[in-house]
mmCIF file of C-alpha atoms and ligand atoms in Angstrom:
data_model
loop_
_atom_site.group_PDB
_atom_site.id
_atom_site.type_symbol
_atom_site.label_atom_id
_atom_site.label_comp_id
_atom_site.label_asym_id
_atom_site.label_seq_id
_atom_site.Cartn_x
_atom_site.Cartn_y
_atom_site.Cartn_z
ATOM 1 C CA MET A 1 -25.791 30.565 15.178
ATOM 2 C CA ALA A 2 -22.298 29.631 14.726
ATOM 3 C CA VAL A 3 -20.975 26.820 17.364
ATOM 4 C CA THR A 4 -17.935 25.297 18.480
ATOM 5 C CA LEU A 5 -18.805 21.821 17.396
ATOM 6 C CA GLU A 6 -15.335 21.331 16.035
ATOM 7 C CA SER A 7 -13.886 21.175 19.663
ATOM 8 C CA SER A 8 -15.842 17.847 20.576
ATOM 9 C CA HIS A 9 -13.917 15.831 17.850
ATOM 10 C CA ARG A 10 -10.525 16.193 19.620
ATOM 11 C CA TYR A 11 -11.719 14.710 23.032
ATOM 12 C CA GLY A 12 -12.553 11.157 24.212
ATOM 13 C CA ARG A 13 -15.960 10.533 25.536
ATOM 14 C CA LEU A 14 -16.870 11.159 28.962
ATOM 15 C CA SER A 15 -18.402 7.937 30.643
ATOM 16 C CA VAL A 16 -21.667 8.986 32.045
ATOM 17 C CA PHE A 17 -24.266 6.846 34.389
ATOM 18 C CA ARG A 18 -27.694 7.770 32.901
ATOM 19 C CA VAL A 19 -30.773 7.334 35.003
ATOM 20 C CA HIS A 20 -34.585 7.989 34.686
ATOM 21 C CA GLY A 21 -37.758 7.416 36.399
ATOM 22 C CA SER A 22 -39.611 8.655 39.666
ATOM 23 C CA PRO A 23 -37.533 10.455 42.357
ATOM 24 C CA ARG A 24 -37.496 7.370 44.292
ATOM 25 C CA ASP A 25 -36.369 5.079 41.366
ATOM 26 C CA VAL A 26 -33.860 7.699 40.338
ATOM 27 C CA GLY A 27 -32.369 7.588 43.721
ATOM 28 C CA GLU A 28 -32.285 3.950 44.146
ATOM 29 C CA GLN A 29 -30.469 3.383 40.775
ATOM 30 C CA LEU A 30 -27.989 5.960 41.759
ATOM 31 C CA GLY A 31 -27.401 4.399 45.377
ATOM 32 C CA GLU A 32 -27.007 0.946 43.559
ATOM 33 C CA ARG A 33 -24.472 2.462 40.952
ATOM 34 C CA PHE A 34 -22.462 4.509 43.255
ATOM 35 C CA THR A 35 -22.556 2.215 46.377
ATOM 36 C CA LYS A 36 -18.843 2.392 47.030
ATOM 37 C CA GLU A 37 -18.759 6.227 46.491
ATOM 38 C CA ALA A 38 -21.939 6.589 49.076
ATOM 39 C CA HIS A 39 -19.979 4.583 51.817
ATOM 40 C CA ARG A 40 -16.646 6.310 51.240
ATOM 41 C CA ALA A 41 -18.316 9.766 51.652
ATOM 42 C CA VAL A 42 -19.489 8.488 55.411
ATOM 43 C CA GLU A 43 -16.346 7.539 56.179
ATOM 44 C CA ILE A 44 -15.035 10.973 54.938
ATOM 45 C CA PHE A 45 -17.707 12.686 56.884
ATOM 46 C CA LYS A 46 -16.657 10.926 60.102
ATOM 47 C CA ARG A 47 -13.254 11.814 59.663
ATOM 48 C CA GLU A 48 -14.489 15.478 59.153
ATOM 49 C CA LEU A 49 -16.356 15.317 62.471
ATOM 50 C CA THR A 50 -13.073 14.724 64.369
ATOM 51 C CA TRP A 51 -12.058 18.331 63.030
ATOM 52 C CA GLU A 52 -15.023 20.088 64.921
ATOM 53 C CA PRO A 53 -14.955 20.579 68.531
ATOM 54 C CA GLY A 54 -17.517 18.304 69.921
ATOM 55 C CA GLY A 55 -18.487 16.996 66.483
ATOM 56 C CA THR A 56 -20.176 13.656 66.814
ATOM 57 C CA MET A 57 -22.555 11.639 64.388
ATOM 58 C CA GLU A 58 -25.433 11.560 67.004
ATOM 59 C CA GLY A 59 -24.927 15.318 67.054
ATOM 60 C CA ALA A 60 -24.995 15.344 63.223
ATOM 61 C CA LYS A 61 -28.089 13.229 63.210
ATOM 62 C CA ARG A 62 -29.943 15.490 65.775
ATOM 63 C CA TYR A 63 -29.080 18.367 63.502
ATOM 64 C CA ALA A 64 -30.456 16.568 60.530
ATOM 65 C CA ARG A 65 -33.627 16.015 62.362
ATOM 66 C CA LYS A 66 -34.123 19.673 62.846
ATOM 67 C CA VAL A 67 -33.738 20.471 59.235
ATOM 68 C CA LEU A 68 -35.249 17.908 57.527
ATOM 69 C CA PRO A 69 -38.792 19.153 57.996
ATOM 70 C CA ARG A 70 -37.676 22.324 56.142
ATOM 71 C CA ILE A 71 -36.284 20.570 53.176
ATOM 72 C CA GLU A 72 -39.546 18.256 53.339
ATOM 73 C CA THR A 73 -41.685 21.432 52.747
ATOM 74 C CA TRP A 74 -39.372 23.064 50.142
ATOM 75 C CA TYR A 75 -38.256 20.005 48.283
ATOM 76 C CA PRO A 76 -40.007 16.727 48.936
ATOM 77 C CA ASP A 77 -39.106 15.229 45.790
ATOM 78 C CA PHE A 78 -35.443 15.283 46.579
ATOM 79 C CA LEU A 79 -36.105 13.616 49.915
ATOM 80 C CA ASP A 80 -37.802 10.786 48.069
ATOM 81 C CA GLU A 81 -34.729 10.413 45.924
ATOM 82 C CA MET A 82 -32.508 10.447 49.071
ATOM 83 C CA ARG A 83 -34.702 7.663 50.607
ATOM 84 C CA GLY A 84 -34.122 5.612 47.320
ATOM 85 C CA TYR A 85 -30.541 6.238 47.498
ATOM 86 C CA SER A 86 -30.268 5.054 50.874
ATOM 87 C CA LYS A 87 -31.919 1.840 49.898
ATOM 88 C CA GLY A 88 -29.873 1.384 46.857
ATOM 89 C CA SER A 89 -26.515 2.077 48.518
ATOM 90 C CA GLY A 90 -27.270 0.495 51.830
ATOM 91 C CA VAL A 91 -26.222 3.701 53.928
ATOM 92 C CA ALA A 92 -28.837 4.357 56.525
ATOM 93 C CA PHE A 93 -31.086 7.372 55.679
ATOM 94 C CA ASP A 94 -30.364 9.155 59.095
ATOM 95 C CA VAL A 95 -26.675 8.591 58.484
ATOM 96 C CA LEU A 96 -27.033 9.944 54.666
ATOM 97 C CA ALA A 97 -28.977 12.960 56.003
ATOM 98 C CA ALA A 98 -26.479 13.723 58.829
ATOM 99 C CA SER A 99 -23.694 13.685 56.176
ATOM 100 C CA TRP A 100 -25.261 16.579 54.022
ATOM 101 C CA SER A 101 -27.047 18.467 56.490
ATOM 102 C CA GLY A 102 -24.596 21.238 56.940
ATOM 103 C CA TYR A 103 -23.792 20.130 60.500
ATOM 104 C CA SER A 104 -19.985 20.377 59.916
ATOM 105 C CA PRO A 105 -19.622 23.351 57.705
ATOM 106 C CA SER A 106 -16.071 23.919 58.027
ATOM 107 C CA LEU A 107 -14.781 25.389 54.463
ATOM 108 C CA GLY A 108 -11.277 25.869 55.761
ATOM 109 C CA ARG A 109 -9.029 27.330 53.035
ATOM 110 C CA LYS A 110 -10.946 25.142 50.202
ATOM 111 C CA GLY A 111 -12.664 26.615 47.464
ATOM 112 C CA CYS A 112 -13.242 26.656 43.755
ATOM 113 C CA THR A 113 -12.456 28.879 40.637
ATOM 114 C CA ASP A 114 -15.406 29.902 38.183
ATOM 115 C CA LEU A 115 -15.809 31.712 34.837
ATOM 116 C CA ALA A 116 -18.592 32.291 32.594
ATOM 117 C CA VAL A 117 -18.671 33.770 29.203
ATOM 118 C CA GLY A 118 -21.581 35.341 27.162
ATOM 119 C CA PRO A 119 -22.171 34.654 23.516
ATOM 120 C CA GLU A 120 -20.657 38.137 22.678
ATOM 121 C CA HIS A 121 -17.245 37.042 23.822
ATOM 122 C CA THR A 122 -16.725 33.594 22.435
ATOM 123 C CA ALA A 123 -15.234 32.565 19.016
ATOM 124 C CA GLY A 124 -18.350 30.609 18.153
ATOM 125 C CA GLY A 125 -21.123 32.583 19.771
ATOM 126 C CA SER A 126 -21.724 30.135 22.394
ATOM 127 C CA VAL A 127 -22.274 30.605 26.269
ATOM 128 C CA LEU A 128 -19.410 29.108 28.120
ATOM 129 C CA VAL A 129 -19.632 28.250 31.905
ATOM 130 C CA ALA A 130 -16.545 26.799 33.786
ATOM 131 C CA HIS A 131 -15.606 25.389 36.935
ATOM 132 C CA ASN A 132 -12.662 24.030 38.850
ATOM 133 C CA GLU A 133 -13.848 21.617 41.684
ATOM 134 C CA ASP A 134 -11.298 22.172 44.545
ATOM 135 C CA TYR A 135 -12.007 20.212 47.565
ATOM 136 C CA SER A 136 -10.637 17.622 50.064
ATOM 137 C CA PRO A 137 -8.535 15.187 48.354
ATOM 138 C CA PRO A 138 -10.079 12.046 49.758
ATOM 139 C CA PHE A 139 -13.039 13.086 47.314
ATOM 140 C CA GLU A 140 -10.833 12.459 44.455
ATOM 141 C CA GLY A 141 -12.955 10.157 42.218
ATOM 142 C CA ASN A 142 -16.111 10.615 44.515
ATOM 143 C CA VAL A 143 -17.494 13.266 42.451
ATOM 144 C CA VAL A 144 -18.982 11.335 39.374
ATOM 145 C CA PRO A 145 -20.726 12.231 36.085
ATOM 146 C CA VAL A 146 -24.572 11.547 35.823
ATOM 147 C CA HIS A 147 -27.528 12.192 33.376
ATOM 148 C CA VAL A 148 -30.586 12.309 35.389
ATOM 149 C CA ALA A 149 -33.879 12.613 33.926
ATOM 150 C CA VAL A 150 -36.674 12.576 36.742
ATOM 151 C CA ASP A 151 -40.241 12.178 35.314
ATOM 152 C CA GLY A 152 -41.800 15.334 34.131
ATOM 153 C CA LYS A 153 -38.624 17.546 34.789
ATOM 154 C CA PRO A 154 -35.877 18.768 32.464
ATOM 155 C CA ALA A 155 -33.156 16.286 32.101
ATOM 156 C CA PHE A 156 -29.691 17.463 33.444
ATOM 157 C CA PHE A 157 -26.136 16.577 33.138
ATOM 158 C CA ALA A 158 -24.180 17.051 36.790
ATOM 159 C CA MET A 159 -20.964 16.195 38.209
ATOM 160 C CA SER A 160 -22.325 14.953 41.790
ATOM 161 C CA TYR A 161 -20.887 13.920 45.096
ATOM 162 C CA GLY A 162 -21.529 10.196 45.311
ATOM 163 C CA GLY A 163 -23.933 10.542 42.271
ATOM 164 C CA LEU A 164 -26.746 12.476 44.400
ATOM 165 C CA PHE A 165 -25.504 15.992 45.263
ATOM 166 C CA PRO A 166 -24.625 18.214 42.160
ATOM 167 C CA THR A 167 -21.665 20.648 42.489
ATOM 168 C CA ILE A 168 -22.111 21.534 38.656
ATOM 169 C CA GLY A 169 -24.240 20.758 36.002
ATOM 170 C CA PHE A 170 -26.986 22.038 33.315
ATOM 171 C CA ASN A 171 -30.183 21.038 31.969
ATOM 172 C CA ASP A 172 -31.855 20.419 28.547
ATOM 173 C CA ALA A 173 -33.938 23.900 29.277
ATOM 174 C CA GLY A 174 -30.552 25.415 28.855
ATOM 175 C CA ILE A 175 -30.144 26.699 32.366
ATOM 176 C CA SER A 176 -26.694 25.843 33.961
ATOM 177 C CA LEU A 177 -25.345 25.743 37.836
ATOM 178 C CA THR A 178 -21.868 25.915 39.097
ATOM 179 C CA GLY A 179 -20.563 28.090 42.072
ATOM 180 C CA ASN A 180 -18.321 28.644 44.920
ATOM 181 C CA ALA A 181 -18.246 27.997 48.478
ATOM 182 C CA VAL A 182 -18.581 31.180 50.647
ATOM 183 C CA SER A 183 -17.862 31.720 54.348
ATOM 184 C CA HIS A 184 -20.731 33.630 55.837
ATOM 185 C CA ASN A 185 -21.196 34.775 59.650
ATOM 186 C CA ASP A 186 -24.992 34.270 59.832
ATOM 187 C CA SER A 187 -25.157 30.392 59.545
ATOM 188 C CA ARG A 188 -28.407 29.023 61.163
ATOM 189 C CA VAL A 189 -30.859 25.841 61.298
ATOM 190 C CA GLY A 190 -32.326 25.983 57.951
ATOM 191 C CA ILE A 191 -32.124 24.457 54.279
ATOM 192 C CA PRO A 192 -28.574 23.177 53.924
ATOM 193 C CA LYS A 193 -26.575 24.720 50.973
ATOM 194 C CA MET A 194 -26.149 21.301 49.319
ATOM 195 C CA PHE A 195 -29.930 21.203 48.244
ATOM 196 C CA PRO A 196 -30.523 24.225 46.346
ATOM 197 C CA PRO A 197 -27.909 23.701 43.378
ATOM 198 C CA ARG A 198 -29.939 20.414 42.757
ATOM 199 C CA ARG A 199 -33.074 22.145 42.369
ATOM 200 C CA VAL A 200 -31.801 24.604 40.298
ATOM 201 C CA LEU A 201 -31.071 21.921 37.945
ATOM 202 C CA GLU A 202 -34.808 21.094 37.546
ATOM 203 C CA ALA A 203 -35.807 24.581 36.640
ATOM 204 C CA ARG A 204 -37.326 25.209 33.070
ATOM 205 C CA THR A 205 -36.832 28.969 33.172
ATOM 206 C CA LEU A 206 -34.129 31.427 34.180
ATOM 207 C CA VAL A 207 -36.481 33.068 36.865
ATOM 208 C CA GLU A 208 -37.229 29.539 38.389
ATOM 209 C CA ALA A 209 -33.574 28.769 38.516
ATOM 210 C CA LEU A 210 -32.689 32.006 40.212
ATOM 211 C CA GLU A 211 -35.554 31.683 42.865
ATOM 212 C CA ALA A 212 -34.204 27.830 43.252
ATOM 213 C CA SER A 213 -30.910 29.157 43.897
ATOM 214 C CA MET A 214 -31.822 31.225 47.015
ATOM 215 C CA PRO A 215 -34.780 29.597 48.992
ATOM 216 C CA GLU A 216 -35.988 31.676 51.951
ATOM 217 C CA GLY A 217 -35.075 29.763 55.135
ATOM 218 C CA ARG A 218 -31.847 28.609 54.088
ATOM 219 C CA GLY A 219 -29.226 27.652 56.900
ATOM 220 C CA SER A 220 -26.341 28.224 54.649
ATOM 221 C CA SER A 221 -25.516 29.054 51.061
ATOM 222 C CA PHE A 222 -23.006 28.755 48.237
ATOM 223 C CA ASN A 223 -22.357 31.361 45.932
ATOM 224 C CA ASN A 224 -24.682 29.858 43.253
ATOM 225 C CA ILE A 225 -23.895 30.681 39.507
ATOM 226 C CA VAL A 226 -26.752 30.390 37.341
ATOM 227 C CA CYS A 227 -26.669 30.915 33.804
ATOM 228 C CA SER A 228 -28.918 30.667 30.701
ATOM 229 C CA ARG A 229 -28.165 29.558 26.951
ATOM 230 C CA GLU A 230 -29.225 33.205 26.088
ATOM 231 C CA GLY A 231 -26.159 34.578 27.817
ATOM 232 C CA GLU A 232 -27.681 35.743 31.085
ATOM 233 C CA LEU A 233 -24.965 35.334 33.787
ATOM 234 C CA TYR A 234 -25.880 35.594 37.420
ATOM 235 C CA SER A 235 -23.435 35.142 40.512
ATOM 236 C CA MET A 236 -25.875 34.542 43.177
ATOM 237 C CA GLU A 237 -23.866 35.716 46.246
ATOM 238 C CA GLY A 238 -25.845 34.151 49.241
ATOM 239 C CA SER A 239 -25.609 34.064 52.927
ATOM 240 C CA ALA A 240 -28.104 32.317 55.075
ATOM 241 C CA THR A 241 -30.254 35.287 55.611
ATOM 242 C CA THR A 242 -29.749 37.442 52.393
ATOM 243 C CA PHE A 243 -28.140 37.645 49.052
ATOM 244 C CA ASP A 244 -27.013 39.907 46.075
ATOM 245 C CA ALA A 245 -27.586 39.149 42.489
ATOM 246 C CA VAL A 246 -24.360 39.884 40.800
ATOM 247 C CA TYR A 247 -24.894 40.141 36.960
ATOM 248 C CA GLY A 248 -22.602 39.704 34.306
ATOM 249 C CA GLU A 249 -23.394 42.883 32.787
ATOM 250 C CA ASP A 250 -20.394 43.011 30.462
ATOM 251 C CA GLY A 251 -21.107 39.485 29.298
ATOM 252 C CA TRP A 252 -18.586 37.684 31.518
ATOM 253 C CA LEU A 253 -17.956 36.898 35.100
ATOM 254 C CA VAL A 254 -15.302 35.455 37.339
ATOM 255 C CA HIS A 255 -15.894 34.311 40.795
ATOM 256 C CA THR A 256 -13.833 32.433 43.631
ATOM 257 C CA ASN A 257 -14.497 32.398 47.395
ATOM 258 C CA HIS A 258 -14.956 35.669 48.792
ATOM 259 C CA TYR A 259 -17.849 37.927 48.419
ATOM 260 C CA LEU A 260 -17.599 40.672 45.617
ATOM 261 C CA SER A 261 -20.746 42.738 46.420
ATOM 262 C CA PRO A 262 -20.498 45.692 48.844
ATOM 263 C CA LYS A 263 -23.796 44.684 50.215
ATOM 264 C CA MET A 264 -22.356 41.037 51.380
ATOM 265 C CA TRP A 265 -19.097 42.370 52.783
ATOM 266 C CA LYS A 266 -20.323 42.523 56.379
ATOM 267 C CA PHE A 267 -21.235 38.497 56.007
ATOM 268 C CA GLU A 268 -17.684 37.495 55.203
ATOM 269 C CA THR A 269 -16.606 35.401 58.218
ATOM 270 C CA ASN A 270 -12.744 36.286 58.127
ATOM 271 C CA LEU A 271 -11.423 37.887 54.800
ATOM 272 C CA HIS A 272 -7.891 37.187 56.375
ATOM 273 C CA THR A 273 -8.336 33.724 55.150
ATOM 274 C CA LYS A 274 -9.131 34.403 51.505
ATOM 275 C CA PHE A 275 -5.851 35.545 50.064
ATOM 276 C CA CYS A 276 -5.896 32.323 47.947
ATOM 277 C CA SER A 277 -9.533 33.198 46.612
ATOM 278 C CA ILE A 278 -8.280 36.802 45.860
ATOM 279 C CA MET A 279 -5.312 35.773 43.951
ATOM 280 C CA ARG A 280 -7.214 33.212 42.037
ATOM 281 C CA TYR A 281 -9.802 35.718 41.215
ATOM 282 C CA ASN A 282 -7.340 38.398 39.853
ATOM 283 C CA ARG A 283 -5.498 35.809 38.099
ATOM 284 C CA ALA A 284 -8.396 34.147 36.171
ATOM 285 C CA ARG A 285 -9.590 37.707 35.117
ATOM 286 C CA ARG A 286 -6.323 38.704 33.994
ATOM 287 C CA LEU A 287 -5.922 35.528 31.718
ATOM 288 C CA LEU A 288 -9.492 35.702 30.288
ATOM 289 C CA LYS A 289 -9.477 39.413 29.404
ATOM 290 C CA PRO A 290 -7.108 39.469 26.567
ATOM 291 C CA PHE A 291 -9.531 36.629 24.880
ATOM 292 C CA LEU A 292 -12.857 38.358 25.206
ATOM 293 C CA GLY A 293 -14.355 38.347 21.864
ATOM 294 C CA ARG A 294 -12.626 35.047 20.929
ATOM 295 C CA VAL A 295 -13.062 32.589 23.827
ATOM 296 C CA THR A 296 -12.973 29.012 23.460
ATOM 297 C CA PRO A 297 -13.299 25.855 25.588
ATOM 298 C CA GLU A 298 -9.587 25.609 25.073
ATOM 299 C CA THR A 299 -9.082 29.162 26.264
ATOM 300 C CA ILE A 300 -10.824 28.228 29.388
ATOM 301 C CA MET A 301 -8.964 24.885 29.999
ATOM 302 C CA ALA A 302 -5.798 26.695 29.823
ATOM 303 C CA ILE A 303 -6.848 29.048 32.566
ATOM 304 C CA GLN A 304 -7.890 26.069 34.365
ATOM 305 C CA ARG A 305 -4.375 24.675 34.108
ATOM 306 C CA ASP A 306 -2.967 27.775 35.451
ATOM 307 C CA HIS A 307 0.042 27.482 38.267
ATOM 308 C CA VAL A 308 0.652 30.797 39.206
ATOM 309 C CA GLY A 309 0.793 31.046 43.014
ATOM 310 C CA GLU A 310 1.264 27.229 43.128
ATOM 311 C CA PRO A 311 0.339 25.187 44.911
ATOM 312 C CA ASP A 312 -2.532 27.541 45.970
ATOM 313 C CA SER A 313 -3.253 28.216 42.163
ATOM 314 C CA ILE A 314 -6.188 28.052 39.856
ATOM 315 C CA CYS A 315 -5.007 24.400 39.327
ATOM 316 C CA ARG A 316 -4.822 23.668 42.922
ATOM 317 C CA HIS A 317 -2.415 21.208 44.431
ATOM 318 C CA GLU A 318 -2.069 20.101 48.006
ATOM 319 C CA ASN A 319 -0.263 22.554 49.962
ATOM 320 C CA PRO A 320 1.973 20.591 52.556
ATOM 321 C CA ALA A 321 1.865 23.653 54.845
ATOM 322 C CA ASN A 322 -1.767 23.184 55.520
ATOM 323 C CA GLY A 323 -3.398 21.134 58.329
ATOM 324 C CA GLU A 324 -5.834 18.021 57.449
ATOM 325 C CA ALA A 325 -8.787 20.134 57.678
ATOM 326 C CA ASP A 326 -7.319 22.900 55.188
ATOM 327 C CA LYS A 327 -5.910 20.630 52.643
ATOM 328 C CA THR A 328 -7.569 20.994 48.997
ATOM 329 C CA LYS A 329 -6.873 19.908 45.505
ATOM 330 C CA THR A 330 -8.465 20.483 41.961
ATOM 331 C CA LEU A 331 -10.828 17.453 41.850
ATOM 332 C CA PHE A 332 -11.450 18.121 38.252
ATOM 333 C CA GLY A 333 -12.062 21.013 35.723
ATOM 334 C CA SER A 334 -14.974 21.511 33.604
ATOM 335 C CA VAL A 335 -16.446 23.767 30.750
ATOM 336 C CA ILE A 336 -20.038 23.607 29.874
ATOM 337 C CA ASN A 337 -21.181 24.950 26.160
ATOM 338 C CA LEU A 338 -24.903 25.823 27.045
ATOM 339 C CA THR A 339 -25.418 26.753 23.441
ATOM 340 C CA THR A 340 -24.404 23.171 22.138
ATOM 341 C CA GLY A 341 -25.299 21.163 25.315
ATOM 342 C CA GLU A 342 -21.710 19.818 25.734
ATOM 343 C CA VAL A 343 -19.440 19.572 28.550
ATOM 344 C CA TRP A 344 -15.748 18.816 28.996
ATOM 345 C CA VAL A 345 -14.689 17.336 32.134
ATOM 346 C CA SER A 346 -11.073 16.748 33.193
ATOM 347 C CA GLY A 347 -10.041 13.369 35.040
ATOM 348 C CA SER A 348 -8.411 14.863 37.785
ATOM 349 C CA THR A 349 -6.231 18.225 38.079
ATOM 350 C CA PRO A 350 -6.462 19.896 34.506
ATOM 351 C CA CYS A 351 -2.687 20.020 34.288
ATOM 352 C CA SER A 352 -2.277 16.300 34.402
ATOM 353 C CA THR A 353 -5.517 14.586 32.957
ATOM 354 C CA GLU A 354 -7.384 14.949 29.824
ATOM 355 C CA TYR A 355 -10.726 16.541 29.248
ATOM 356 C CA ARG A 356 -13.313 14.111 28.091
ATOM 357 C CA THR A 357 -16.873 15.360 26.748
ATOM 358 C CA TYR A 358 -20.415 14.399 26.796
ATOM 359 C CA ARG A 359 -23.445 15.848 24.999
ATOM 360 C CA LEU A 360 -26.450 16.147 26.944
ATOM 361 C CA GLY A 361 -29.035 15.383 24.122
ATOM 362 C CA GLY A 362 -26.702 12.690 22.534
HETATM 363 ZN ZN1 LIG B 401 -2.002 21.562 38.101
#
């Protein structure tokens, strides 16, 4: 199969922290390496708590104690990894769990832009999966590239919050995980949305990955985009209690932060907060369509730099009109080539920083 190997020669190499071992060992090494990021995430979480009426760290710890048994049942390995991370970073386990339990689910007007393009539409016959990570500006630099190989599981590359919680990634079994925040009105006590993405990256098959993306007993959910190197593209639009599997039946898909499936419309918390999402969705589709059949990583990078609707554009910049809880910017842009095992990641906003590349098997 023809591939786009030539693309990688134009880019500098992305510096990636590589780790392998048991879940506990992996967690401890990640915690030691990303101690600064781990403590910074706690400080950001404390700040976020002040945005929630009645939000306190004690309340978050209580909430975490309710959901931890559910995580333990569904995904005990990762709790071991978190315990290792706690030891390595020096962040107390109950604080770490509280920070990532979903106690403070406020999305505000934040949200990302994703594309996926199958082999029938790319110049080199590769599967390309792309994501702009749009989130709170204080997280700039706190989402780091890691290559993780837990004993007995597929190795994966991810951009992870504090090195621990992936927001995008792909593994050497040819499965990718990207996705978008959605705002559903059926949140409940259950498996927090930050955990399924990590488990998708341990999947060996597409069916395992789809199942891992939507565990029963969720408390909240992202729209988890799960793709395979065969060009199977799924946008798993989840809420807490149900989901719809939106399939890229034309060989490509775009997703932002509102539900596309009519089945999911009744779970949308407030469509009136989704104008930015609607604009980015339509804009990305319009920019991509003329290139179908000849899409390259550079085609997608150009879309990720787009400024129509600035500052609430695909390449997002802080909007001074937004309150602190709604402030957002693109922390990085990324393009995964699932066929060649390469990824390109920009240092910050795609318009202002270079993309660097990494090969999972290299
Ligand atoms: Zn920009």
